[in-house]
mmCIF file of C-alpha atoms in Angstrom:
data_model
loop_
_atom_site.group_PDB
_atom_site.id
_atom_site.type_symbol
_atom_site.label_atom_id
_atom_site.label_comp_id
_atom_site.label_asym_id
_atom_site.label_seq_id
_atom_site.Cartn_x
_atom_site.Cartn_y
_atom_site.Cartn_z
ATOM 1 C CA MET A 1 0.000 0.000 0.000
ATOM 2 C CA LYS A 2 1.150 3.535 -0.835
ATOM 3 C CA VAL A 3 -0.444 6.882 -0.034
ATOM 4 C CA PHE A 4 -0.412 9.948 -2.298
ATOM 5 C CA LYS A 5 -1.514 13.406 -1.256
ATOM 6 C CA PHE A 6 -2.296 16.149 -3.772
ATOM 7 C CA GLY A 7 -2.775 19.689 -2.463
ATOM 8 C CA GLY A 8 -5.036 22.414 -3.812
ATOM 9 C CA ALA A 9 -2.392 23.828 -6.166
ATOM 10 C CA SER A 10 -2.079 20.471 -7.918
ATOM 11 C CA VAL A 11 -5.801 20.383 -8.824
ATOM 12 C CA ASN A 12 -6.594 24.084 -9.346
ATOM 13 C CA SER A 13 -7.244 23.816 -13.095
ATOM 14 C CA VAL A 14 -8.428 21.384 -15.724
ATOM 15 C CA GLU A 15 -4.845 20.976 -16.959
ATOM 16 C CA ARG A 16 -3.548 20.117 -13.511
ATOM 17 C CA ILE A 17 -6.286 17.574 -12.871
ATOM 18 C CA ARG A 18 -5.299 15.929 -16.155
ATOM 19 C CA ASN A 19 -1.697 16.021 -14.932
ATOM 20 C CA LEU A 20 -2.780 14.204 -11.752
ATOM 21 C CA GLY A 21 -4.273 11.525 -13.990
ATOM 22 C CA SER A 22 -0.981 11.239 -15.884
ATOM 23 C CA ILE A 23 0.915 10.738 -12.621
ATOM 24 C CA LEU A 24 -1.456 7.991 -11.479
ATOM 25 C CA ARG A 25 -1.310 6.350 -14.913
ATOM 26 C CA GLU A 26 2.456 5.899 -14.489
ATOM 27 C CA VAL A 27 2.127 4.252 -11.076
ATOM 28 C CA SER A 28 2.568 0.498 -11.332
ATOM 29 C CA GLU A 29 1.376 0.004 -7.749
ATOM 30 C CA LYS A 30 -2.428 -0.071 -7.785
ATOM 31 C CA ARG A 31 -2.843 -0.528 -4.036
ATOM 32 C CA LEU A 32 -2.994 3.186 -3.561
ATOM 33 C CA VAL A 33 -4.870 5.669 -1.365
ATOM 34 C CA VAL A 34 -5.040 9.129 -2.924
ATOM 35 C CA ILE A 35 -5.840 12.044 -0.611
ATOM 36 C CA VAL A 36 -6.929 15.217 -2.422
ATOM 37 C CA SER A 37 -7.504 18.752 -1.130
ATOM 38 C CA ALA A 38 -10.063 21.300 -2.282
ATOM 39 C CA MET A 39 -9.293 22.967 -5.601
ATOM 40 C CA GLY A 40 -7.162 26.100 -5.581
ATOM 41 C CA LYS A 41 -8.809 28.958 -3.697
ATOM 42 C CA THR A 42 -12.011 27.042 -2.920
ATOM 43 C CA THR A 43 -11.382 26.924 0.829
ATOM 44 C CA ASN A 44 -10.953 30.712 0.926
ATOM 45 C CA ALA A 45 -14.200 31.143 -1.027
ATOM 46 C CA LEU A 46 -16.085 28.817 1.310
ATOM 47 C CA GLU A 47 -14.710 30.679 4.335
ATOM 48 C CA LYS A 48 -16.361 33.834 2.968
ATOM 49 C CA VAL A 49 -19.623 31.896 2.639
ATOM 50 C CA ALA A 50 -19.368 30.816 6.286
ATOM 51 C CA GLU A 51 -18.596 34.370 7.443
ATOM 52 C CA ALA A 52 -21.551 35.841 5.537
ATOM 53 C CA PHE A 53 -23.912 33.179 6.874
ATOM 54 C CA PHE A 54 -22.794 33.657 10.472
ATOM 55 C CA ASP A 55 -23.227 37.441 10.116
ATOM 56 C CA ASN A 56 -26.848 36.815 9.034
ATOM 57 C CA ARG A 57 -26.102 37.951 5.480
ATOM 58 C CA LYS A 58 -28.013 34.969 4.140
ATOM 59 C CA GLU A 59 -28.530 36.187 0.553
ATOM 60 C CA GLU A 60 -24.863 37.075 0.228
ATOM 61 C CA ALA A 61 -23.855 33.659 1.567
ATOM 62 C CA LEU A 62 -26.095 31.921 -0.960
ATOM 63 C CA SER A 63 -24.756 34.116 -3.771
ATOM 64 C CA LEU A 64 -21.141 33.382 -2.820
ATOM 65 C CA PHE A 65 -21.864 29.670 -2.672
ATOM 66 C CA GLU A 66 -23.501 29.875 -6.108
ATOM 67 C CA GLY A 67 -20.131 31.053 -7.422
ATOM 68 C CA VAL A 68 -18.411 28.025 -5.891
ATOM 69 C CA LYS A 69 -21.031 25.727 -7.432
ATOM 70 C CA LYS A 70 -20.595 27.216 -10.915
ATOM 71 C CA GLN A 71 -16.820 26.887 -10.710
ATOM 72 C CA HIS A 72 -17.034 23.164 -9.977
ATOM 73 C CA ILE A 73 -19.743 22.469 -12.551
ATOM 74 C CA THR A 74 -17.680 24.272 -15.205
ATOM 75 C CA THR A 75 -14.601 22.238 -14.307
ATOM 76 C CA ALA A 76 -16.636 19.025 -14.553
ATOM 77 C CA LYS A 77 -18.005 20.067 -17.977
ATOM 78 C CA TYR A 78 -14.492 20.591 -19.356
ATOM 79 C CA LEU A 79 -13.240 17.267 -18.013
ATOM 80 C CA LEU A 80 -16.141 14.880 -18.430
ATOM 81 C CA VAL A 81 -18.394 13.454 -21.140
ATOM 82 C CA THR A 82 -19.783 10.026 -20.262
ATOM 83 C CA GLN A 83 -19.362 10.577 -16.512
ATOM 84 C CA PHE A 84 -20.750 14.122 -16.363
ATOM 85 C CA ASN A 85 -24.317 13.284 -15.361
ATOM 86 C CA ALA A 86 -23.218 10.958 -12.563
ATOM 87 C CA CYS A 87 -20.708 13.524 -11.359
ATOM 88 C CA TYR A 88 -23.277 16.335 -11.434
ATOM 89 C CA GLN A 89 -25.680 14.247 -9.363
ATOM 90 C CA GLN A 90 -22.988 13.640 -6.744
ATOM 91 C CA LEU A 91 -21.998 17.319 -6.717
ATOM 92 C CA ASN A 92 -25.626 18.290 -6.340
ATOM 93 C CA ASP A 93 -25.843 16.196 -3.160
ATOM 94 C CA PHE A 94 -22.980 18.243 -1.692
ATOM 95 C CA PHE A 95 -24.548 21.510 -2.894
ATOM 96 C CA THR A 96 -27.828 20.572 -1.200
ATOM 97 C CA GLU A 97 -26.024 19.674 2.027
ATOM 98 C CA VAL A 98 -24.576 23.200 2.267
ATOM 99 C CA GLU A 99 -27.608 25.095 0.957
ATOM 100 C CA TRP A 100 -29.872 23.350 3.445
ATOM 101 C CA LEU A 101 -27.704 24.824 6.198
ATOM 102 C CA LEU A 102 -27.496 28.288 4.569
ATOM 103 C CA HIS A 103 -31.282 28.611 4.558
ATOM 104 C CA ASP A 104 -31.309 28.167 8.330
ATOM 105 C CA ASN A 105 -30.306 30.695 11.008
ATOM 106 C CA PRO A 106 -27.065 30.425 12.982
ATOM 107 C CA VAL A 107 -27.690 29.279 16.547
ATOM 108 C CA ARG A 108 -24.344 27.594 17.294
ATOM 109 C CA GLU A 109 -20.741 28.817 17.420
ATOM 110 C CA TYR A 110 -18.975 29.979 14.256
ATOM 111 C CA ASP A 111 -16.460 27.118 14.207
ATOM 112 C CA TYR A 112 -19.288 24.576 13.874
ATOM 113 C CA TYR A 113 -20.710 26.273 10.777
ATOM 114 C CA TYR A 114 -17.224 26.791 9.368
ATOM 115 C CA ASP A 115 -16.628 23.042 9.363
ATOM 116 C CA GLN A 116 -20.023 22.124 7.894
ATOM 117 C CA ILE A 117 -19.512 24.543 4.986
ATOM 118 C CA VAL A 118 -15.768 24.396 4.320
ATOM 119 C CA CYS A 119 -15.612 20.587 4.243
ATOM 120 C CA SER A 120 -17.610 20.604 0.991
ATOM 121 C CA GLY A 121 -14.544 21.813 -0.926
ATOM 122 C CA GLU A 122 -12.708 18.504 -0.532
ATOM 123 C CA LEU A 123 -15.858 16.496 -1.268
ATOM 124 C CA MET A 124 -16.508 18.383 -4.522
ATOM 125 C CA SER A 125 -12.931 18.212 -5.798
ATOM 126 C CA THR A 126 -12.568 14.474 -5.159
ATOM 127 C CA ALA A 127 -15.930 13.720 -6.789
ATOM 128 C CA ILE A 128 -14.838 15.426 -10.016
ATOM 129 C CA ILE A 129 -11.393 13.812 -9.959
ATOM 130 C CA SER A 130 -12.770 10.333 -9.272
ATOM 131 C CA HIS A 131 -15.216 10.548 -12.196
ATOM 132 C CA TYR A 132 -12.480 11.931 -14.466
ATOM 133 C CA LEU A 133 -10.127 9.084 -13.605
ATOM 134 C CA ASN A 134 -12.829 6.465 -14.217
ATOM 135 C CA GLU A 135 -13.700 8.064 -17.543
ATOM 136 C CA THR A 136 -10.052 7.943 -18.652
ATOM 137 C CA GLY A 137 -9.585 4.297 -17.704
ATOM 138 C CA ILE A 138 -8.023 4.696 -14.248
ATOM 139 C CA GLU A 139 -10.410 2.663 -12.132
ATOM 140 C CA ASN A 140 -10.872 3.933 -8.623
ATOM 141 C CA LYS A 141 -13.270 3.907 -5.708
ATOM 142 C CA TRP A 142 -14.428 7.210 -4.192
ATOM 143 C CA MET A 143 -14.854 7.197 -0.418
ATOM 144 C CA ASP A 144 -16.274 9.823 1.921
ATOM 145 C CA VAL A 145 -13.550 10.253 4.543
ATOM 146 C CA ARG A 146 -16.238 11.300 7.029
ATOM 147 C CA ASP A 147 -17.233 7.627 7.109
ATOM 148 C CA LEU A 148 -13.643 6.694 8.006
ATOM 149 C CA ILE A 149 -12.048 9.382 10.188
ATOM 150 C CA ARG A 150 -13.809 9.718 13.536
ATOM 151 C CA THR A 151 -13.015 12.822 15.603
ATOM 152 C CA ASP A 152 -14.088 14.723 18.678
ATOM 153 C CA ASP A 153 -16.245 17.848 18.349
ATOM 154 C CA ASN A 154 -13.464 20.442 18.689
ATOM 155 C CA PHE A 155 -14.521 22.116 15.454
ATOM 156 C CA ARG A 156 -11.779 23.592 13.232
ATOM 157 C CA ASP A 157 -9.088 21.663 15.115
ATOM 158 C CA ALA A 158 -10.613 18.260 15.761
ATOM 159 C CA ALA A 159 -8.623 15.427 17.325
ATOM 160 C CA ILE A 160 -8.784 12.024 15.655
ATOM 161 C CA ASP A 161 -10.011 8.980 17.561
ATOM 162 C CA PHE A 162 -7.309 6.609 16.305
ATOM 163 C CA THR A 163 -8.867 3.407 17.618
ATOM 164 C CA GLU A 164 -12.272 3.894 16.011
ATOM 165 C CA SER A 165 -10.797 5.420 12.826
ATOM 166 C CA ALA A 166 -8.394 2.502 12.453
ATOM 167 C CA ASP A 167 -11.244 -0.005 12.664
ATOM 168 C CA LYS A 168 -13.257 1.857 10.044
ATOM 169 C CA ILE A 169 -10.319 2.353 7.660
ATOM 170 C CA ARG A 170 -9.106 -1.252 7.855
ATOM 171 C CA GLN A 171 -12.635 -2.513 7.260
ATOM 172 C CA ALA A 172 -13.209 -0.169 4.291
ATOM 173 C CA ILE A 173 -9.754 -0.636 2.740
ATOM 174 C CA PRO A 174 -8.583 -4.210 3.304
ATOM 175 C CA SER A 175 -4.851 -4.771 2.862
ATOM 176 C CA ALA A 176 -5.523 -7.217 0.032
ATOM 177 C CA THR A 177 -7.525 -4.695 -2.022
ATOM 178 C CA ASN A 178 -5.928 -4.102 -5.415
ATOM 179 C CA ALA A 179 -7.542 -0.750 -6.167
ATOM 180 C CA ILE A 180 -7.029 3.002 -6.135
ATOM 181 C CA VAL A 181 -9.038 4.740 -3.428
ATOM 182 C CA ILE A 182 -9.833 8.456 -3.817
ATOM 183 C CA THR A 183 -10.721 10.293 -0.627
ATOM 184 C CA GLN A 184 -10.415 13.655 1.093
ATOM 185 C CA GLY A 185 -7.898 15.282 3.388
ATOM 186 C CA PHE A 186 -8.488 17.817 6.156
ATOM 187 C CA ILE A 187 -11.936 16.596 7.247
ATOM 188 C CA GLY A 188 -13.540 14.048 9.526
ATOM 189 C CA CYS A 189 -16.785 13.451 11.401
ATOM 190 C CA THR A 190 -18.072 13.174 14.965
ATOM 191 C CA ASP A 191 -20.183 10.382 16.425
ATOM 192 C CA GLU A 192 -23.132 12.767 15.938
ATOM 193 C CA ASN A 193 -22.508 12.783 12.165
ATOM 194 C CA GLU A 194 -21.284 16.390 12.173
ATOM 195 C CA SER A 195 -18.424 17.327 9.857
ATOM 196 C CA THR A 196 -15.148 18.498 11.380
ATOM 197 C CA THR A 197 -11.856 19.857 10.063
ATOM 198 C CA LEU A 198 -8.437 18.895 11.383
ATOM 199 C CA GLY A 199 -6.742 22.286 11.532
ATOM 200 C CA ARG A 200 -3.500 23.444 9.984
ATOM 201 C CA GLU A 201 -1.989 21.129 7.347
ATOM 202 C CA GLY A 202 -4.904 18.775 7.869
ATOM 203 C CA SER A 203 -4.620 17.111 4.451
ATOM 204 C CA ASP A 204 -0.973 16.108 4.992
ATOM 205 C CA TYR A 205 -1.971 14.812 8.414
ATOM 206 C CA THR A 206 -4.813 12.757 6.909
ATOM 207 C CA ALA A 207 -2.337 11.109 4.523
ATOM 208 C CA ALA A 208 -0.043 10.240 7.432
ATOM 209 C CA VAL A 209 -2.932 8.785 9.454
ATOM 210 C CA PHE A 210 -4.005 6.525 6.575
ATOM 211 C CA ALA A 211 -0.392 5.430 6.061
ATOM 212 C CA ASN A 212 0.043 4.613 9.736
ATOM 213 C CA ILE A 213 -3.187 2.616 9.990
ATOM 214 C CA LEU A 214 -2.627 0.732 6.707
ATOM 215 C CA ASP A 215 1.123 0.160 7.321
ATOM 216 C CA ALA A 216 1.882 1.839 4.019
ATOM 217 C CA GLU A 217 5.216 1.427 2.262
ATOM 218 C CA ASN A 218 5.549 5.211 1.956
ATOM 219 C CA VAL A 219 3.667 8.491 1.580
ATOM 220 C CA THR A 220 4.205 10.952 -1.283
ATOM 221 C CA ILE A 221 3.150 14.575 -0.949
ATOM 222 C CA TRP A 222 2.942 16.231 -4.374
ATOM 223 C CA LYS A 223 3.831 19.945 -4.423
ATOM 224 C CA ASP A 224 4.616 22.651 -6.991
ATOM 225 C CA VAL A 225 8.272 22.754 -5.879
ATOM 226 C CA GLU A 226 11.001 20.229 -6.550
ATOM 227 C CA GLY A 227 11.209 19.167 -2.907
ATOM 228 C CA VAL A 228 12.216 20.566 0.477
ATOM 229 C CA MET A 229 14.691 23.436 0.108
ATOM 230 C CA ASN A 230 17.280 24.659 2.616
ATOM 231 C CA ALA A 231 15.689 28.133 2.459
ATOM 232 C CA ASP A 232 12.761 29.993 0.938
ATOM 233 C CA PRO A 233 13.802 30.689 -2.690
ATOM 234 C CA LYS A 234 11.919 34.000 -2.507
ATOM 235 C CA GLN A 235 14.286 35.133 0.259
ATOM 236 C CA PHE A 236 17.455 33.280 -0.724
ATOM 237 C CA SER A 237 18.251 33.128 -4.442
ATOM 238 C CA GLU A 238 20.822 30.369 -3.874
ATOM 239 C CA ALA A 239 18.426 28.024 -2.067
ATOM 240 C CA THR A 240 19.181 24.373 -2.837
ATOM 241 C CA LEU A 241 17.268 21.106 -2.681
ATOM 242 C CA LEU A 242 17.670 18.898 0.369
ATOM 243 C CA ASP A 243 17.557 15.393 -1.080
ATOM 244 C CA GLU A 244 17.334 13.655 2.298
ATOM 245 C CA LEU A 245 16.207 14.648 5.795
ATOM 246 C CA SER A 246 15.452 12.876 9.054
ATOM 247 C CA PHE A 247 12.086 13.120 10.775
ATOM 248 C CA ASN A 248 13.755 14.919 13.688
ATOM 249 C CA GLU A 249 15.332 17.519 11.395
ATOM 250 C CA VAL A 250 12.010 18.307 9.725
ATOM 251 C CA ILE A 251 10.338 18.744 13.124
ATOM 252 C CA GLU A 252 13.132 21.153 14.136
ATOM 253 C CA MET A 253 12.735 23.101 10.878
ATOM 254 C CA ALA A 254 8.989 23.396 11.354
ATOM 255 C CA TYR A 255 9.425 24.485 14.969
ATOM 256 C CA TYR A 256 11.598 27.410 13.875
ATOM 257 C CA GLY A 257 9.089 28.496 11.231
ATOM 258 C CA ALA A 258 10.142 26.771 8.004
ATOM 259 C CA GLN A 259 7.223 26.136 5.654
ATOM 260 C CA VAL A 260 7.851 22.402 5.480
ATOM 261 C CA ILE A 261 5.884 19.420 6.775
ATOM 262 C CA HIS A 262 3.915 20.057 9.962
ATOM 263 C CA PRO A 263 5.143 18.027 12.985
ATOM 264 C CA LYS A 264 1.696 16.479 13.514
ATOM 265 C CA THR A 265 2.078 14.906 10.043
ATOM 266 C CA ILE A 266 5.500 13.514 10.903
ATOM 267 C CA LYS A 267 4.518 11.748 14.139
ATOM 268 C CA PRO A 268 2.249 8.973 12.693
ATOM 269 C CA LEU A 269 4.950 8.206 10.115
ATOM 270 C CA GLN A 270 7.819 8.353 12.576
ATOM 271 C CA ASN A 271 6.006 5.949 14.910
ATOM 272 C CA LYS A 272 6.088 3.238 12.220
ATOM 273 C CA GLY A 273 9.178 4.278 10.276
ATOM 274 C CA ILE A 274 7.205 5.060 7.104
ATOM 275 C CA PRO A 275 9.229 7.235 4.678
ATOM 276 C CA LEU A 276 7.738 10.478 3.383
ATOM 277 C CA LEU A 277 8.538 11.649 -0.149
ATOM 278 C CA VAL A 278 8.072 15.250 -1.248
ATOM 279 C CA LYS A 279 7.794 15.337 -5.047
ATOM 280 C CA CYS A 280 7.056 17.893 -7.757
ATOM 281 C CA PHE A 281 3.772 17.304 -9.603
ATOM 282 C CA LEU A 282 4.976 19.611 -12.409
ATOM 283 C CA ASP A 283 7.900 17.258 -13.131
ATOM 284 C CA PRO A 284 7.479 13.836 -11.492
ATOM 285 C CA SER A 285 10.853 12.719 -12.883
ATOM 286 C CA LEU A 286 12.676 14.942 -10.373
ATOM 287 C CA PRO A 287 14.008 12.996 -7.373
ATOM 288 C CA GLY A 288 12.432 15.207 -4.710
ATOM 289 C CA THR A 289 13.182 14.829 -1.000
ATOM 290 C CA ILE A 290 12.945 11.725 1.158
ATOM 291 C CA ILE A 291 12.221 12.137 4.865
ATOM 292 C CA HIS A 292 12.837 9.091 7.046
ATOM 293 C CA GLN A 293 14.273 7.790 10.306
ATOM 294 C CA ARG A 294 17.914 7.794 9.272
ATOM 295 C CA GLN A 295 20.003 10.756 10.419
ATOM 296 C CA LYS A 296 22.114 12.371 7.730
ATOM 297 C CA THR A 297 25.551 13.342 9.004
ATOM 298 C CA GLU A 298 26.292 16.209 6.606
ATOM 299 C CA ILE A 299 23.532 18.783 6.157
ATOM 300 C CA PRO A 300 24.083 22.199 4.583
ATOM 301 C CA PRO A 301 22.999 25.278 6.536
ATOM 302 C CA ILE A 302 19.205 25.634 6.656
ATOM 303 C CA PHE A 303 17.807 29.166 6.818
ATOM 304 C CA VAL A 304 14.476 30.389 8.162
ATOM 305 C CA ILE A 305 13.449 34.058 8.365
ATOM 306 C CA LYS A 306 10.337 35.113 10.249
ATOM 307 C CA ASP A 307 9.293 38.710 9.726
ATOM 308 C CA LYS A 308 6.720 40.677 11.756
ATOM 309 C CA GLN A 309 8.414 39.860 15.037
ATOM 310 C CA VAL A 310 8.046 41.776 18.285
ATOM 311 C CA LEU A 311 10.494 41.992 21.182
ATOM 312 C CA VAL A 312 8.873 42.447 24.576
ATOM 313 C CA HIS A 313 11.201 43.800 27.289
ATOM 314 C CA LEU A 314 10.061 42.875 30.797
ATOM 315 C CA HIS A 315 11.788 44.425 33.839
ATOM 316 C CA SER A 316 11.218 43.526 37.474
ATOM 317 C CA GLN A 317 9.145 46.252 39.111
ATOM 318 C CA ASP A 318 10.926 46.024 42.479
ATOM 319 C CA PHE A 319 14.371 44.958 41.203
ATOM 320 C CA SER A 320 13.909 41.470 42.618
ATOM 321 C CA PHE A 321 15.336 38.501 40.742
ATOM 322 C CA VAL A 322 13.200 36.960 38.017
ATOM 323 C CA GLY A 323 12.663 33.535 39.527
ATOM 324 C CA GLU A 324 10.461 30.504 39.031
ATOM 325 C CA LYS A 325 7.158 32.082 40.100
ATOM 326 C CA PRO A 326 7.099 35.047 37.638
ATOM 327 C CA MET A 327 8.331 32.798 34.815
ATOM 328 C CA ALA A 328 5.558 30.290 35.574
ATOM 329 C CA GLN A 329 3.054 33.150 35.510
ATOM 330 C CA LEU A 330 4.366 34.261 32.097
ATOM 331 C CA TYR A 331 3.861 30.765 30.707
ATOM 332 C CA GLU A 332 0.345 30.726 32.116
ATOM 333 C CA ILE A 333 -0.320 33.904 30.114
ATOM 334 C CA PHE A 334 1.069 32.252 26.982
ATOM 335 C CA ALA A 335 -1.165 29.242 27.509
ATOM 336 C CA ARG A 336 -4.245 31.357 28.132
ATOM 337 C CA LEU A 337 -3.682 33.432 24.979
ATOM 338 C CA LYS A 338 -2.583 30.376 22.937
ATOM 339 C CA MET A 339 0.725 32.012 22.105
ATOM 340 C CA ARG A 340 4.212 30.551 21.763
ATOM 341 C CA PRO A 341 7.436 32.539 22.292
ATOM 342 C CA ASN A 342 10.030 32.164 19.545
ATOM 343 C CA LEU A 343 12.924 33.198 21.764
ATOM 344 C CA ILE A 344 13.327 33.925 25.497
ATOM 345 C CA GLN A 345 16.384 35.401 27.174
ATOM 346 C CA THR A 346 16.463 35.939 30.926
ATOM 347 C CA GLY A 347 18.652 38.116 33.104
ATOM 348 C CA ALA A 348 18.766 38.770 36.817
ATOM 349 C CA ILE A 349 15.921 41.318 36.816
ATOM 350 C CA SER A 350 14.691 41.218 33.222
ATOM 351 C CA VAL A 351 13.232 38.961 30.554
ATOM 352 C CA GLN A 352 13.250 39.519 26.787
ATOM 353 C CA ILE A 353 10.714 37.661 24.707
ATOM 354 C CA CYS A 354 10.531 37.468 20.917
ATOM 355 C CA MET A 355 7.241 36.331 19.385
ATOM 356 C CA ASP A 356 5.071 36.687 16.294
ATOM 357 C CA ASP A 357 3.484 40.132 16.273
ATOM 358 C CA LYS A 358 -0.232 39.478 16.225
ATOM 359 C CA PRO A 359 -1.493 42.898 17.370
ATOM 360 C CA ASP A 360 -4.503 41.688 19.332
ATOM 361 C CA LYS A 361 -2.604 38.939 21.156
ATOM 362 C CA THR A 362 0.599 40.958 21.594
ATOM 363 C CA ASP A 363 -1.296 43.784 23.272
ATOM 364 C CA HIS A 364 -3.215 41.358 25.492
ATOM 365 C CA PHE A 365 0.060 39.703 26.504
ATOM 366 C CA ALA A 366 1.658 43.064 27.294
ATOM 367 C CA ALA A 367 -1.353 44.106 29.399
ATOM 368 C CA ALA A 368 -1.295 40.842 31.376
ATOM 369 C CA ALA A 369 2.493 40.952 31.841
ATOM 370 C CA ALA A 370 2.269 44.571 33.055
ATOM 371 C CA GLU A 371 0.760 43.262 36.289
ATOM 372 C CA LEU A 372 4.114 41.603 36.992
ATOM 373 C CA PHE A 373 6.712 43.669 35.110
ATOM 374 C CA ASP A 374 7.454 47.042 33.567
ATOM 375 C CA VAL A 375 6.829 46.425 29.848
ATOM 376 C CA GLN A 376 8.341 47.877 26.672
ATOM 377 C CA ILE A 377 7.663 46.668 23.131
ATOM 378 C CA GLU A 378 9.758 46.880 19.937
ATOM 379 C CA ARG A 379 8.031 46.039 16.653
ATOM 380 C CA GLY A 380 9.052 45.626 13.023
ATOM 381 C CA LEU A 381 11.780 43.049 13.680
ATOM 382 C CA SER A 382 12.895 39.844 11.956
ATOM 383 C CA LEU A 383 14.127 36.547 13.397
ATOM 384 C CA LEU A 384 16.774 34.596 11.507
ATOM 385 C CA THR A 385 17.295 30.946 12.414
ATOM 386 C CA VAL A 386 20.160 28.953 10.911
ATOM 387 C CA ARG A 387 20.382 25.223 11.479
ATOM 388 C CA HIS A 388 23.888 23.737 11.008
ATOM 389 C CA TYR A 389 25.461 27.176 10.849
ATOM 390 C CA ASN A 390 29.151 28.088 10.637
ATOM 391 C CA GLU A 391 30.924 31.326 11.494
ATOM 392 C CA ALA A 392 31.253 32.382 7.848
ATOM 393 C CA VAL A 393 27.493 32.052 7.372
ATOM 394 C CA LYS A 394 26.845 33.958 10.599
ATOM 395 C CA THR A 395 29.118 36.851 9.558
ATOM 396 C CA GLU A 396 27.560 37.124 6.114
ATOM 397 C CA LEU A 397 23.958 37.042 7.268
ATOM 398 C CA THR A 398 24.304 39.470 10.178
ATOM 399 C CA ALA A 399 26.170 42.157 8.219
ATOM 400 C CA ASN A 400 24.330 45.501 7.958
ATOM 401 C CA ARG A 401 21.810 44.462 10.572
ATOM 402 C CA GLU A 402 21.210 45.831 14.051
ATOM 403 C CA ILE A 403 21.340 42.773 16.300
ATOM 404 C CA LEU A 404 18.977 42.983 19.254
ATOM 405 C CA LEU A 405 19.166 39.420 20.552
ATOM 406 C CA GLU A 406 21.265 36.375 19.765
ATOM 407 C CA GLN A 407 21.189 32.778 20.946
ATOM 408 C CA LYS A 408 23.075 29.759 19.717
ATOM 409 C CA THR A 409 23.580 26.086 20.443
ATOM 410 C CA THR A 410 25.911 23.624 18.760
ATOM 411 C CA ASN A 411 23.454 23.200 15.852
ATOM 412 C CA THR A 412 21.252 26.279 15.825
ATOM 413 C CA LEU A 413 21.851 30.035 15.653
ATOM 414 C CA GLN A 414 19.036 32.535 16.195
ATOM 415 C CA VAL A 415 19.404 36.250 15.620
ATOM 416 C CA LEU A 416 16.725 38.860 16.186
ATOM 417 C CA TYR A 417 17.496 41.983 14.173
ATOM 418 C CA ARG A 418 16.249 45.237 12.707
ATOM 419 C CA LYS A 419 17.115 46.066 9.125
ATOM 420 C CA TYR A 420 18.994 49.325 8.621
#
C-alpha cells in the first residue's frame, strides 16, 4: 500500500487535474490511497460563505456559494463526457447539504458552521477527480472520509479517535484490495454525524494517518516545488534542494518556522518508520526529498526568516530577581492566549521575549504581563534561524543588521534583528 496526497495547487485547473491523472497512470502500484484537497482557492471562497452566513447575510452567503457551485460544474463540464451526469448528481448532493444549512439561522458557534460549509470543498474536488479518472480508464473507488475518520467535536481543530478510525479504515480498505481509493484530506466526522476539520496542514496529516493505519510502504506529498529546500527561494536566491532529511530535522525546521511538513504529520509516520517523499507534480521525474528515520551526518545550513516579530522587554518592578514564580506566571499567560514565544532570554531582573506580532494577542500579553513587570515593546523586527550554521554564514547574514538578541547552540543560531 502507498499513499499519495495532492494539495489544492495540484488540482486548481483542468490541466492540472489531467496532470494528476498522468501521474497515477504511471504508477505500477495499484494498491494506492489518494488524498486530495479542495481545488485552488475554494477553501478561501467557502470561508467567505461561512462568514456571511454567520453574520446573518443569508442572501450574500447563498450568492457566494452559487459562485463556488458554478466553478465546480464548469470544471466538470471541461473534463467529463460520459461521466458528467453521474458527477453532477454527486456534486448536487454536496450543494444541497450546504444550501440546506445556509437557509437556516445560525444558533451555534462559528467554528461549527465553518466546518459544515468548508468541508464541501474537498468532497466536490474528489468527486470530479474520481469521475475523471474512471472516464479515462483509471479505475478507482471514491470514499467519503467522514465515514472513516472519527473525531471529537473540537470544530476547526478536531482530534482524531485513532482506535475507532483505524477499525473503520481497515474494514473499508482491506490490505488485500488491489484498487485506487480516492478520498479527502483535512476533514472528519463526529459520532453525531457532524463534519469536522483537522486544523492546519490537515490534508498532509490525513495522509499520514491513513499510512500509519494501513502500514503503508511510503507516503508521497505532491507539491509545486522540486522538494524541500534549505531556504525559501523568494528570500534566498541560492536556495538548494535537500535530497534527504530525518524526521527529527524536519520537526526542528517546522518548529523554527520553516514552511515544510507540519510536525503532527511527521509523528504517525515516525512511529512506524514510514518514509515520506516530497515530489514535484509539475515534473514527477525529479528525485524530490525523502524524509525518514535515518540521520544524515552532513547537512548544509538551513535558513528560516520570520518577519513581523516583536520583542517584549520585561523588567522587574521592584528589582527582585526573576525567579520561578514570575516565569511560571508568564507561561500561564502564553497558555491562556494560545501564544508561543520564539525566543526567550532571561537576566537577573529582566526577561526579553521574541514572538510573532499578532497585534490583538501581543497587546493582550503586554497588558497581562504589566501586572508583573514594567513592559516595553519593539516592533518591526525579523528573526533569523540557521540550522547547522558556521561562522562564515553567521558573519555574512548578520552584516548591515542591528542585532537585538542572539542565541546559539551547537546546531542552531538565532538572531533577532532590525534592518537598517
